[in-house]
Coordinates of C-alpha atoms and ligand atoms in Angstrom, one line a residue:
Chain A
M118 CA -171.0 -14.8 -8.9
I119 CA -171.0 -17.5 -6.3
E120 CA -174.1 -18.7 -4.6
A121 CA -174.1 -21.6 -2.2
K122 CA -177.3 -22.9 -0.6
N123 CA -177.3 -25.5 2.1
V124 CA -174.1 -27.0 0.7
F125 CA -172.6 -30.0 2.3
L126 CA -169.3 -31.7 1.5
R127 CA -168.5 -35.2 2.7
Y128 CA -165.3 -36.8 1.6
P129 CA -165.3 -40.5 0.6
D130 CA -163.7 -41.4 4.0
G131 CA -166.7 -39.9 5.8
T132 CA -165.2 -36.6 6.9
E133 CA -167.8 -34.0 7.0
A134 CA -165.7 -31.1 5.7
L135 CA -168.4 -28.6 5.1
K136 CA -171.8 -28.4 6.7
N137 CA -174.8 -26.4 5.5
I138 CA -172.8 -23.6 3.9
N139 CA -174.8 -20.6 2.7
L140 CA -172.8 -17.9 1.0
R141 CA -173.2 -15.3 -1.7
I142 CA -170.2 -13.6 -3.2
S143 CA -170.7 -10.6 -5.6
P144 CA -168.2 -9.0 -8.1
G145 CA -166.0 -6.5 -6.3
N146 CA -166.0 -8.4 -3.0
I147 CA -162.8 -9.2 -1.2
L148 CA -163.5 -12.1 1.1
Y149 CA -161.2 -13.4 3.8
I150 CA -161.8 -16.8 5.2
T151 CA -160.1 -17.7 8.5
G152 CA -160.4 -20.6 10.8
A153 CA -158.4 -23.3 12.5
S154 CA -156.5 -25.8 10.6
G155 CA -158.8 -28.5 9.3
S156 CA -161.8 -26.3 9.6
G157 CA -162.6 -26.6 5.9
K158 CA -161.1 -23.5 4.2
T159 CA -159.3 -25.4 1.4
S160 CA -162.4 -27.6 1.0
L161 CA -164.5 -24.5 0.3
L162 CA -162.0 -23.3 -2.3
K163 CA -162.0 -26.8 -3.9
L164 CA -165.8 -26.6 -4.3
F165 CA -165.5 -23.2 -6.0
M166 CA -162.9 -24.6 -8.4
G167 CA -164.9 -27.6 -9.3
I168 CA -162.4 -30.0 -7.8
E169 CA -165.0 -31.3 -5.5
A170 CA -168.7 -31.3 -6.0
P171 CA -171.2 -30.7 -3.1
T172 CA -172.7 -33.8 -1.7
K173 CA -175.8 -31.9 -0.9
G174 CA -177.2 -28.5 -1.6
T175 CA -177.0 -26.2 -4.6
L176 CA -173.9 -24.4 -5.7
N177 CA -173.8 -21.9 -8.5
I178 CA -170.5 -20.5 -9.8
L179 CA -170.1 -17.9 -12.5
G180 CA -173.4 -18.8 -13.9
E181 CA -173.1 -22.6 -13.9
S182 CA -174.8 -24.9 -11.5
I183 CA -172.0 -27.2 -10.3
S184 CA -174.4 -30.1 -9.5
Q185 CA -175.6 -30.3 -13.1
C186 CA -172.8 -29.2 -15.3
S187 CA -170.5 -31.3 -17.4
S188 CA -166.7 -31.5 -17.1
K189 CA -166.6 -29.3 -20.2
D190 CA -168.5 -26.6 -18.2
I191 CA -166.2 -27.0 -15.3
Q192 CA -163.3 -26.5 -17.6
K193 CA -164.9 -23.3 -18.9
I194 CA -165.5 -21.9 -15.4
R195 CA -161.9 -22.6 -14.5
T196 CA -160.7 -20.4 -17.3
M197 CA -162.5 -17.5 -15.6
M198 CA -160.6 -18.1 -12.3
G199 CA -157.2 -17.2 -11.1
P200 CA -156.2 -19.9 -8.6
I201 CA -153.2 -19.4 -6.4
F202 CA -152.5 -22.8 -4.8
Q203 CA -151.0 -23.3 -1.4
D204 CA -148.1 -25.1 -3.0
F205 CA -148.2 -22.8 -6.0
R206 CA -148.1 -25.7 -8.5
L207 CA -145.5 -24.1 -10.7
I208 CA -143.9 -26.3 -13.4
K209 CA -140.3 -27.0 -12.8
G210 CA -137.8 -26.8 -15.7
R211 CA -139.6 -23.8 -17.1
T212 CA -139.0 -20.1 -16.6
A213 CA -141.2 -17.7 -14.7
L214 CA -142.5 -16.4 -18.0
E215 CA -143.4 -19.8 -19.3
N216 CA -145.2 -20.6 -16.1
V217 CA -147.2 -17.4 -16.4
L218 CA -148.0 -18.2 -20.1
M219 CA -149.1 -21.7 -19.4
G220 CA -152.5 -20.5 -18.2
M221 CA -153.1 -18.3 -21.2
R222 CA -152.2 -20.3 -24.3
F223 CA -155.6 -22.0 -24.7
L224 CA -157.5 -18.7 -24.2
R225 CA -158.3 -16.1 -26.8
F226 CA -155.2 -14.1 -26.7
S227 CA -152.9 -13.5 -29.6
T228 CA -149.3 -14.6 -29.2
R229 CA -148.0 -11.1 -29.0
S230 CA -150.5 -9.7 -26.5
M231 CA -150.0 -12.9 -24.5
E232 CA -146.3 -12.2 -24.1
E233 CA -146.9 -8.5 -23.3
M234 CA -149.5 -9.3 -20.7
A235 CA -147.3 -11.9 -19.1
H236 CA -144.4 -9.5 -18.8
D237 CA -146.7 -6.8 -17.4
A238 CA -148.0 -9.3 -14.8
L239 CA -144.6 -10.3 -13.7
A240 CA -143.6 -6.6 -13.4
R241 CA -146.7 -6.0 -11.4
V242 CA -145.6 -8.5 -8.8
G243 CA -142.0 -7.1 -8.8
L244 CA -140.3 -9.9 -10.8
N245 CA -139.3 -8.1 -14.0
H246 CA -135.7 -9.1 -13.3
K247 CA -136.6 -12.8 -13.0
V248 CA -138.7 -13.2 -16.1
N249 CA -136.3 -15.8 -17.6
S250 CA -135.2 -17.5 -14.4
M251 CA -136.1 -21.2 -13.9
V252 CA -138.7 -21.4 -11.2
E253 CA -136.8 -24.0 -9.2
N254 CA -134.1 -21.4 -8.7
L255 CA -136.5 -18.8 -7.3
S256 CA -137.0 -18.2 -3.6
W257 CA -140.2 -19.1 -1.8
G258 CA -141.5 -15.6 -2.0
E259 CA -140.6 -15.2 -5.6
S260 CA -142.3 -18.4 -6.5
Q261 CA -145.4 -17.2 -4.8
R262 CA -145.4 -14.1 -6.8
V263 CA -145.0 -16.1 -10.1
A264 CA -148.1 -18.0 -9.0
I265 CA -149.9 -14.7 -8.4
A266 CA -148.8 -13.4 -11.8
R267 CA -150.1 -16.6 -13.5
A268 CA -153.4 -16.2 -11.7
V269 CA -154.1 -12.6 -12.4
V270 CA -152.7 -12.3 -15.9
R271 CA -155.8 -13.9 -17.4
K272 CA -158.0 -11.1 -16.0
P273 CA -160.1 -13.6 -14.1
S274 CA -163.5 -12.9 -12.6
L275 CA -162.6 -14.7 -9.5
I276 CA -159.2 -14.8 -7.8
L277 CA -158.7 -17.6 -5.2
A278 CA -155.7 -17.6 -3.0
D279 CA -155.2 -20.4 -0.5
E280 CA -153.0 -19.5 2.5
P281 CA -150.9 -16.8 0.8
T282 CA -149.5 -15.6 4.1
G283 CA -148.5 -19.0 5.4
N284 CA -144.8 -18.7 5.4
L285 CA -144.5 -14.9 5.7
D286 CA -143.6 -12.7 8.6
K287 CA -146.0 -10.0 9.6
E288 CA -144.6 -7.3 7.5
N289 CA -144.4 -9.4 4.3
A290 CA -147.8 -10.9 5.0
V291 CA -149.4 -7.5 5.1
K292 CA -147.6 -6.6 1.8
M293 CA -148.9 -9.8 0.3
L294 CA -152.5 -9.1 1.2
E295 CA -152.1 -5.6 -0.1
L296 CA -150.7 -6.9 -3.4
L297 CA -153.6 -9.3 -3.7
S298 CA -156.2 -6.6 -2.9
S299 CA -154.7 -4.4 -5.5
F300 CA -156.1 -6.7 -8.2
S301 CA -159.7 -6.2 -7.1
S302 CA -162.0 -4.4 -9.4
D303 CA -165.7 -4.0 -10.0
E304 CA -165.8 -7.2 -12.1
T305 CA -163.4 -9.3 -10.0
A306 CA -164.0 -10.9 -6.6
I307 CA -161.1 -12.1 -4.5
I308 CA -161.2 -14.9 -2.0
I309 CA -158.3 -15.4 0.4
T310 CA -157.9 -18.0 3.1
T311 CA -155.5 -17.2 5.9
H312 CA -154.6 -18.0 9.5
A313 CA -153.5 -14.5 10.1
T314 CA -156.8 -13.2 11.6
H315 CA -155.1 -10.4 13.4
L316 CA -153.8 -8.9 10.1
I317 CA -157.2 -8.7 8.4
E318 CA -158.3 -6.0 10.9
D319 CA -155.9 -3.6 9.2
F320 CA -157.8 -3.9 5.9
L321 CA -160.6 -1.6 5.0
D322 CA -163.6 -2.7 3.0
C323 CA -163.3 -6.4 3.1
R324 CA -165.6 -9.2 4.1
H325 CA -164.6 -11.7 6.7
I326 CA -166.0 -15.2 7.3
V327 CA -164.8 -17.7 9.8
M328 CA -164.8 -21.5 9.4
E329 CA -165.3 -23.7 12.4
A330 CA -165.3 -27.5 12.0
G331 CA -167.0 -27.2 8.6
N332 CA -169.5 -24.5 9.7
L333 CA -169.4 -21.0 8.3
M334 CA -169.9 -17.9 10.3
E335 CA -170.2 -14.5 8.7
K336 CA -168.2 -11.9 10.6
G337 CA -169.5 -9.1 8.4
W338 CA -167.6 -6.3 7.0
V339 CA -164.3 -5.4 8.7
E340 CA -163.9 -1.7 9.3
G341 CA -160.3 -0.5 9.5
V342 CA -159.1 0.8 12.8
Chain B
M281 CA -157.8 -26.6 -33.5
K282 CA -158.1 -22.9 -33.0
Y283 CA -155.2 -22.9 -30.6
F284 CA -153.2 -25.5 -32.5
F285 CA -151.3 -23.3 -34.9
K286 CA -150.9 -20.5 -32.5
N287 CA -149.2 -23.0 -30.1
I288 CA -147.4 -25.3 -32.4
G289 CA -144.0 -24.0 -31.2
Y290 CA -145.1 -24.5 -27.6
F291 CA -146.4 -28.0 -28.3
L292 CA -143.1 -29.1 -30.0
K293 CA -141.1 -27.7 -27.1
E294 CA -143.3 -29.7 -24.7
V295 CA -142.6 -32.8 -26.8
G296 CA -138.9 -32.1 -26.3
T297 CA -139.4 -31.8 -22.5
I298 CA -141.4 -35.0 -22.4
L299 CA -138.7 -36.8 -24.4
R300 CA -136.0 -35.4 -22.1
L301 CA -137.8 -36.5 -19.0
N302 CA -137.4 -40.2 -20.0
P303 CA -134.6 -40.3 -22.7
L304 CA -133.8 -44.0 -22.3
S305 CA -137.2 -45.5 -22.7
N306 CA -137.9 -43.1 -25.6
L307 CA -134.7 -44.2 -27.3
L308 CA -135.5 -47.8 -26.8
S309 CA -139.0 -47.4 -28.2
L310 CA -137.5 -45.6 -31.2
V311 CA -135.0 -48.5 -31.8
S312 CA -137.7 -51.1 -31.4
T313 CA -140.2 -49.4 -33.6
S314 CA -137.7 -48.8 -36.3
L315 CA -136.6 -52.5 -36.2
M316 CA -140.3 -53.5 -36.4
F317 CA -140.9 -51.2 -39.4
F318 CA -137.7 -52.5 -41.0
I319 CA -138.9 -56.1 -40.8
L320 CA -142.3 -55.0 -42.1
A321 CA -140.7 -53.1 -45.0
M322 CA -138.5 -56.1 -46.0
M323 CA -141.4 -58.4 -45.8
I324 CA -143.4 -56.1 -48.1
A325 CA -140.4 -55.8 -50.4
G326 CA -140.2 -59.6 -50.6
W327 CA -143.9 -59.8 -51.4
W328 CA -143.6 -57.0 -54.0
I329 CA -140.6 -58.6 -55.7
S330 CA -142.0 -62.1 -55.8
N331 CA -145.3 -60.7 -57.2
D332 CA -143.4 -58.9 -59.9
V333 CA -141.2 -61.8 -60.7
V334 CA -144.2 -64.2 -60.9
E335 CA -146.1 -61.7 -63.1
V336 CA -143.2 -61.3 -65.5
I337 CA -142.5 -65.0 -65.7
Q338 CA -146.2 -65.7 -66.2
G339 CA -146.3 -63.1 -68.9
E340 CA -143.5 -65.0 -70.6
A341 CA -145.1 -68.4 -70.0
E342 CA -144.1 -70.6 -72.9
I343 CA -144.0 -74.2 -73.8
N344 CA -142.0 -75.9 -76.4
F345 CA -142.9 -78.9 -78.5
Y346 CA -141.0 -81.2 -80.9
Y347 CA -142.7 -82.6 -83.9
H348 CA -142.1 -85.8 -85.8
E349 CA -138.9 -85.6 -87.8
D350 CA -140.4 -86.8 -91.0
L351 CA -142.8 -83.9 -91.4
Q352 CA -142.4 -81.8 -94.5
D353 CA -141.9 -78.0 -94.5
E354 CA -145.5 -77.3 -95.6
E355 CA -146.8 -79.7 -93.0
I356 CA -144.7 -78.0 -90.3
E357 CA -146.0 -74.6 -91.4
E358 CA -149.6 -75.9 -91.3
L359 CA -149.0 -77.4 -87.8
V360 CA -147.7 -74.1 -86.5
N361 CA -150.7 -72.2 -87.9
R362 CA -153.1 -74.8 -86.4
V363 CA -151.4 -74.4 -83.0
M364 CA -151.8 -70.6 -83.2
T365 CA -155.6 -71.0 -83.4
V366 CA -155.8 -73.0 -80.1
D367 CA -157.5 -71.0 -77.3
G368 CA -154.9 -69.7 -74.9
V369 CA -152.0 -69.6 -77.4
E370 CA -150.6 -66.2 -78.0
T371 CA -147.9 -66.9 -80.6
A372 CA -146.2 -70.0 -82.0
L373 CA -142.8 -69.7 -83.6
L374 CA -140.7 -72.2 -85.4
I375 CA -137.1 -72.4 -84.1
N376 CA -135.0 -74.4 -86.5
A377 CA -132.0 -76.4 -85.5
D378 CA -129.4 -73.7 -86.3
E379 CA -131.3 -71.2 -84.3
A380 CA -131.5 -73.6 -81.4
Y381 CA -127.8 -74.2 -81.6
N382 CA -127.0 -70.4 -81.6
R383 CA -129.3 -69.9 -78.6
M384 CA -127.4 -72.4 -76.7
V385 CA -124.1 -70.8 -77.7
D386 CA -125.5 -67.5 -76.3
I387 CA -126.6 -69.1 -73.0
L388 CA -123.4 -71.0 -72.5
G389 CA -121.1 -68.1 -73.4
K390 CA -117.5 -69.1 -72.8
D391 CA -118.5 -72.6 -72.1
A392 CA -119.9 -72.9 -75.7
E393 CA -116.5 -74.7 -76.4
V394 CA -118.2 -78.0 -75.4
L395 CA -120.5 -77.8 -78.4
K396 CA -117.4 -78.1 -80.6
H397 CA -117.1 -81.7 -79.5
F398 CA -120.1 -82.6 -81.6
D399 CA -119.6 -83.3 -85.3
D400 CA -123.2 -82.4 -86.1
N401 CA -125.7 -79.9 -84.6
P402 CA -127.1 -81.9 -81.7
F403 CA -130.2 -79.8 -81.5
N404 CA -133.6 -80.4 -83.1
S405 CA -136.0 -77.8 -84.5
F406 CA -138.9 -77.1 -82.2
V407 CA -141.8 -74.8 -81.9
E408 CA -141.9 -72.1 -79.2
V409 CA -145.4 -71.4 -78.0
K410 CA -146.2 -68.4 -75.9
I411 CA -149.4 -68.9 -73.9
D412 CA -151.7 -67.4 -71.4
I413 CA -150.6 -69.0 -68.1
H414 CA -154.2 -69.5 -66.9
E415 CA -154.9 -71.7 -69.9
I416 CA -151.8 -73.8 -69.6
D417 CA -153.6 -77.1 -68.8
A418 CA -156.1 -76.8 -71.6
V419 CA -153.4 -75.8 -74.1
I420 CA -151.2 -78.8 -73.2
S421 CA -154.0 -81.3 -73.4
T422 CA -155.0 -79.9 -76.8
L423 CA -151.4 -80.1 -78.1
E424 CA -151.1 -83.7 -76.7
S425 CA -154.1 -84.7 -78.9
I426 CA -152.3 -83.5 -82.1
P427 CA -150.7 -86.6 -83.6
E428 CA -147.9 -84.7 -85.4
I429 CA -146.6 -83.5 -82.0
E430 CA -144.1 -85.9 -80.5
N431 CA -143.0 -84.3 -77.3
I432 CA -144.1 -81.3 -75.2
R433 CA -141.9 -79.5 -72.7
D434 CA -143.4 -77.0 -70.3
N435 CA -142.2 -75.0 -67.2
R436 CA -145.5 -75.6 -65.4
E437 CA -143.8 -76.8 -62.2
I438 CA -141.6 -73.8 -61.9
L439 CA -144.6 -71.5 -62.4
I440 CA -146.7 -73.3 -59.9
R441 CA -143.9 -73.3 -57.4
L442 CA -143.5 -69.6 -57.9
R443 CA -147.1 -68.9 -57.5
E444 CA -147.3 -70.9 -54.3
M445 CA -144.3 -69.0 -53.0
G446 CA -146.0 -65.8 -53.8
G447 CA -149.1 -66.9 -51.9
L448 CA -147.0 -67.9 -48.9
I449 CA -145.1 -64.7 -48.8
K450 CA -148.4 -62.8 -49.0
R451 CA -149.8 -64.7 -46.1
I452 CA -146.7 -64.3 -44.0
G453 CA -146.6 -60.6 -45.0
L454 CA -150.1 -60.1 -43.8
L455 CA -149.3 -61.7 -40.5
V456 CA -146.2 -59.5 -40.2
V457 CA -148.2 -56.4 -41.0
V458 CA -150.8 -57.2 -38.3
A459 CA -148.1 -58.2 -35.8
V460 CA -146.0 -55.0 -36.4
G461 CA -149.2 -52.9 -36.3
V462 CA -150.3 -54.3 -32.9
A463 CA -146.7 -54.3 -31.4
T464 CA -146.1 -50.6 -32.5
L465 CA -149.5 -49.6 -31.2
V466 CA -148.8 -51.2 -27.8
A467 CA -145.3 -49.8 -27.6
I468 CA -146.4 -46.2 -28.4
A469 CA -149.4 -46.4 -26.1
H470 CA -147.1 -47.5 -23.4
I471 CA -144.6 -44.8 -23.9
I472 CA -147.4 -42.2 -24.0
R473 CA -148.8 -43.5 -20.8
Q474 CA -145.4 -43.2 -19.2
G475 CA -145.1 -39.7 -20.5
V476 CA -148.5 -38.8 -19.0
Y477 CA -147.5 -40.3 -15.7
N478 CA -144.2 -38.4 -15.6
N479 CA -146.1 -35.2 -16.4
K480 CA -149.1 -35.8 -14.2
E481 CA -148.3 -32.7 -12.0
E482 CA -148.3 -30.4 -15.0
I483 CA -151.3 -32.1 -16.5
N484 CA -153.3 -31.6 -13.3
T485 CA -152.2 -28.0 -13.0
L486 CA -153.3 -27.4 -16.6
R487 CA -156.7 -29.0 -15.8
L488 CA -157.1 -26.7 -12.8
L489 CA -156.3 -23.7 -14.9
G490 CA -159.1 -24.8 -17.3
A491 CA -157.1 -26.1 -20.2
P492 CA -159.2 -28.2 -22.6
E493 CA -158.4 -31.9 -22.7
G494 CA -157.4 -31.5 -26.4
F495 CA -154.8 -28.9 -25.5
I496 CA -153.4 -31.0 -22.8
A497 CA -153.3 -34.1 -25.0
M498 CA -151.7 -32.4 -28.0
P499 CA -148.0 -32.7 -27.0
F500 CA -148.5 -36.4 -26.3
I501 CA -150.2 -37.0 -29.7
L502 CA -147.3 -35.1 -31.4
E503 CA -144.8 -37.1 -29.3
G504 CA -146.3 -40.4 -30.5
L505 CA -146.5 -39.2 -34.1
L506 CA -142.9 -37.9 -34.2
L507 CA -141.5 -40.9 -32.4
N508 CA -143.1 -43.3 -34.8
L509 CA -142.3 -41.2 -37.9
A510 CA -138.7 -41.1 -36.8
G511 CA -138.9 -44.9 -36.4
G512 CA -140.4 -45.2 -39.9
L513 CA -137.7 -43.0 -41.4
L514 CA -134.9 -45.0 -39.8
A515 CA -136.5 -48.1 -41.1
A516 CA -136.7 -46.5 -44.5
V517 CA -133.0 -45.8 -44.5
M518 CA -132.2 -49.4 -43.4
T519 CA -134.6 -50.8 -45.9
S520 CA -133.0 -48.8 -48.8
F521 CA -129.5 -50.0 -47.8
A522 CA -130.6 -53.6 -47.4
L523 CA -132.4 -53.6 -50.8
M524 CA -129.4 -52.0 -52.6
A525 CA -127.2 -54.8 -51.1
L526 CA -129.7 -57.4 -52.1
Y527 CA -130.0 -56.2 -55.6
S528 CA -126.3 -56.1 -56.1
Q529 CA -126.1 -59.7 -54.8
I530 CA -128.8 -61.0 -57.1
Q531 CA -128.3 -59.0 -60.3
G532 CA -124.7 -59.8 -60.7
P533 CA -124.7 -63.6 -60.7
L534 CA -128.4 -64.0 -61.6
P535 CA -129.2 -61.3 -64.2
F536 CA -132.1 -63.2 -65.7
I537 CA -134.3 -62.8 -62.6
P538 CA -136.7 -60.1 -63.6
M539 CA -136.5 -57.9 -60.5
P540 CA -138.7 -54.7 -60.4
P541 CA -136.8 -51.4 -60.7
I542 CA -135.2 -50.6 -57.4
N543 CA -136.0 -46.9 -57.4
G544 CA -139.7 -47.5 -57.7
L545 CA -139.6 -50.1 -55.1
I546 CA -137.7 -47.9 -52.5
K547 CA -140.0 -44.9 -53.2
G548 CA -143.1 -47.0 -52.7
L549 CA -141.7 -48.5 -49.5
V550 CA -140.7 -45.2 -48.0
L551 CA -144.1 -43.7 -48.7
M552 CA -145.8 -46.7 -47.2
L553 CA -143.5 -46.5 -44.1
I554 CA -144.3 -42.9 -43.5
L555 CA -148.0 -43.3 -43.9
F556 CA -148.1 -46.5 -41.8
S557 CA -145.8 -45.2 -39.0
G558 CA -147.6 -41.8 -38.9
T559 CA -151.1 -43.4 -38.6
L560 CA -149.9 -45.9 -36.0
G561 CA -148.2 -43.1 -34.1
I562 CA -151.4 -41.1 -33.8
A563 CA -153.5 -44.2 -33.1
G564 CA -151.1 -45.4 -30.4
S565 CA -151.0 -42.0 -28.7
F566 CA -154.8 -41.9 -28.5
L567 CA -154.8 -45.4 -27.1
G568 CA -152.2 -44.4 -24.4
L569 CA -154.2 -41.2 -23.6
I570 CA -157.5 -42.9 -23.3
N571 CA -155.9 -45.5 -21.1
S572 CA -154.3 -43.0 -18.8
S573 CA -157.1 -40.5 -18.7
K574 CA -159.5 -43.1 -17.3
K575 CA -157.8 -42.7 -14.0
G576 CA -157.9 -38.9 -14.1
K577 CA -161.6 -38.9 -14.9
I578 CA -162.6 -41.4 -12.2
K579 CA -162.3 -38.7 -9.6
V580 CA -164.7 -36.4 -11.3
I581 CA -167.2 -39.2 -11.9
K582 CA -167.0 -40.3 -8.3
A583 CA -167.6 -36.7 -7.1
M584 CA -170.6 -36.6 -9.4
E585 CA -172.0 -39.9 -8.3
Q586 CA -171.8 -39.0 -4.6
K587 CA -174.4 -36.2 -4.9
K588 CA -177.1 -38.7 -5.9
Ligands
ATP208 N1 -159.3 -35.5 0.1 C1 -159.7 -35.6 1.3 N2 -160.2 -36.8 1.7 C2 -160.7 -36.9 3.0 N3 -160.6 -35.9 3.9 C3 -160.1 -34.7 3.5 C4 -159.7 -34.5 2.2 N4 -159.3 -33.2 2.1 C5 -159.5 -32.7 3.3 N5 -160.0 -33.6 4.2 C6 -160.4 -33.3 5.6 O1 -161.4 -32.3 5.6 C7 -161.2 -31.4 6.7 C8 -161.0 -30.0 6.1 O2 -159.8 -29.9 5.4 P1 -159.3 -28.6 4.8 O3 -158.1 -28.9 4.0 O4 -160.4 -28.0 4.0 O5 -158.9 -27.7 6.0 P2 -158.2 -26.2 6.1 O6 -159.2 -25.4 6.8 O7 -157.8 -25.8 4.7 O8 -157.0 -26.5 6.9 P3 -155.5 -25.8 6.9 O9 -155.7 -24.5 7.5 O10 -154.7 -26.7 7.7 O11 -155.1 -25.7 5.5 C9 -160.0 -31.9 7.4 O12 -160.5 -32.7 8.5 C10 -159.3 -32.8 6.4 O13 -158.6 -33.8 7.1
MG209 MG1 -156.0 -25.4 3.7

């Protein structure tokens, strides 16, 4: 699903954000990425989404080699992903439903099934009462859940969540991670970055890697206590 | 295209949102495009009318000649027949003095009273010759060489003046078409670029979600098309009113000017305005999109270049 070999990422200003990354992610994996601020977590997700291209090494995502593919191929890969951005990137002036629909309209869904799926996704994140609310009137947590609904509604092969626990207290952070894990399946891999290292230990059956100044360290499989 | 019809409602709604984000500049662009299209339509109407008038007058091109008074009836008849055989002459008709008098009475109408001051009919008989305008010079020189013909009157000057005017209007018209085309294109491209700029967050998010460029561009193309079509329609309304006013001004006091029928003229202009504004709208949108997507693509290109 994702295979990185000796991948480097250097930003135009010379920052070496990622150094010699080797990583393999298979369908069904739930992967946690932790690490200090500035260690390269978001940069790694940007590589996976085709926002940045590796400056060195080979990166294969969902069957496409990122170094060789066209922007059309990147666009196609992106339709198979469910990104949940740190700042959510919801569109103001639109309802929660419209925000969920905006990622589906150009895919092969009929109008009717699209609406049904969007309602289901919003119900799944506990927002069936906010379907027609404007997103700018939603609380932070509600906005986050709209972003999740928009990401998962497309039945993506890869769900990418950047810092979903950032603003949450411990109890809600755990709930959030549980919600995200609930979307995992044999065909779907989930990648979550978080600062909340201590919480991950509560989760069974997940993979944990740690970033440190652009270097990746595999912590292996976390066993629940 | 596969997602166009499915999403037409969504696209139109997006157009509405884009327009609402910047109502003033969209309104201004609507006003300016409709004014430009109005000028264009009036120019073309002028061209059309003058062409028509010249054509009708040219079709009626005629010259009159007076013959020596001492000619006998048979000689006159023979002269008329001879003139008819001249190349470029369509018909030649003898108008005798009485008829000439009656015609003047018709033309003068109420003022025909003045003719009563004459004891005799002041008019002479003459021959009215309808000719092919393009042969006018040859015909006149042939007629001049016939000794029985005393005097020739023609409306060459008026015709030449009209033709020149038609040519001038055509040249100015062409200039106006080009100028309006370019100005509209630039105006629409600019408004689209502004729309893209105002919506760059949304556009970026759509890109990150894997929306094809065509899907992202569609609302902007529709915006340009609809804005320009609205401008074209407004111009069509203004043009119709202006032409109706013009016709009522001209046809009352100057009924003999052979103006083309107003209905056909307006229909033709409206059709032309719709086609022209629609085409320019789409073209302008593309121009604006190409212009603004350059910036968006640079990032991708840079990222690609760095690997090498
Ligand atoms: N577009 C960019 N241009 C230049 N440097 C960048 C860019 N984006 C990130 N960086 C730098 O790359 C390094 C890694 O940044 P990144 O955003 O990946 O960290 P992070 O682990 O996500 O941090 P945080 O936990 O604070 O979100 C940082 O030093 C950052 O300043
Ligand atoms: Mg980050």
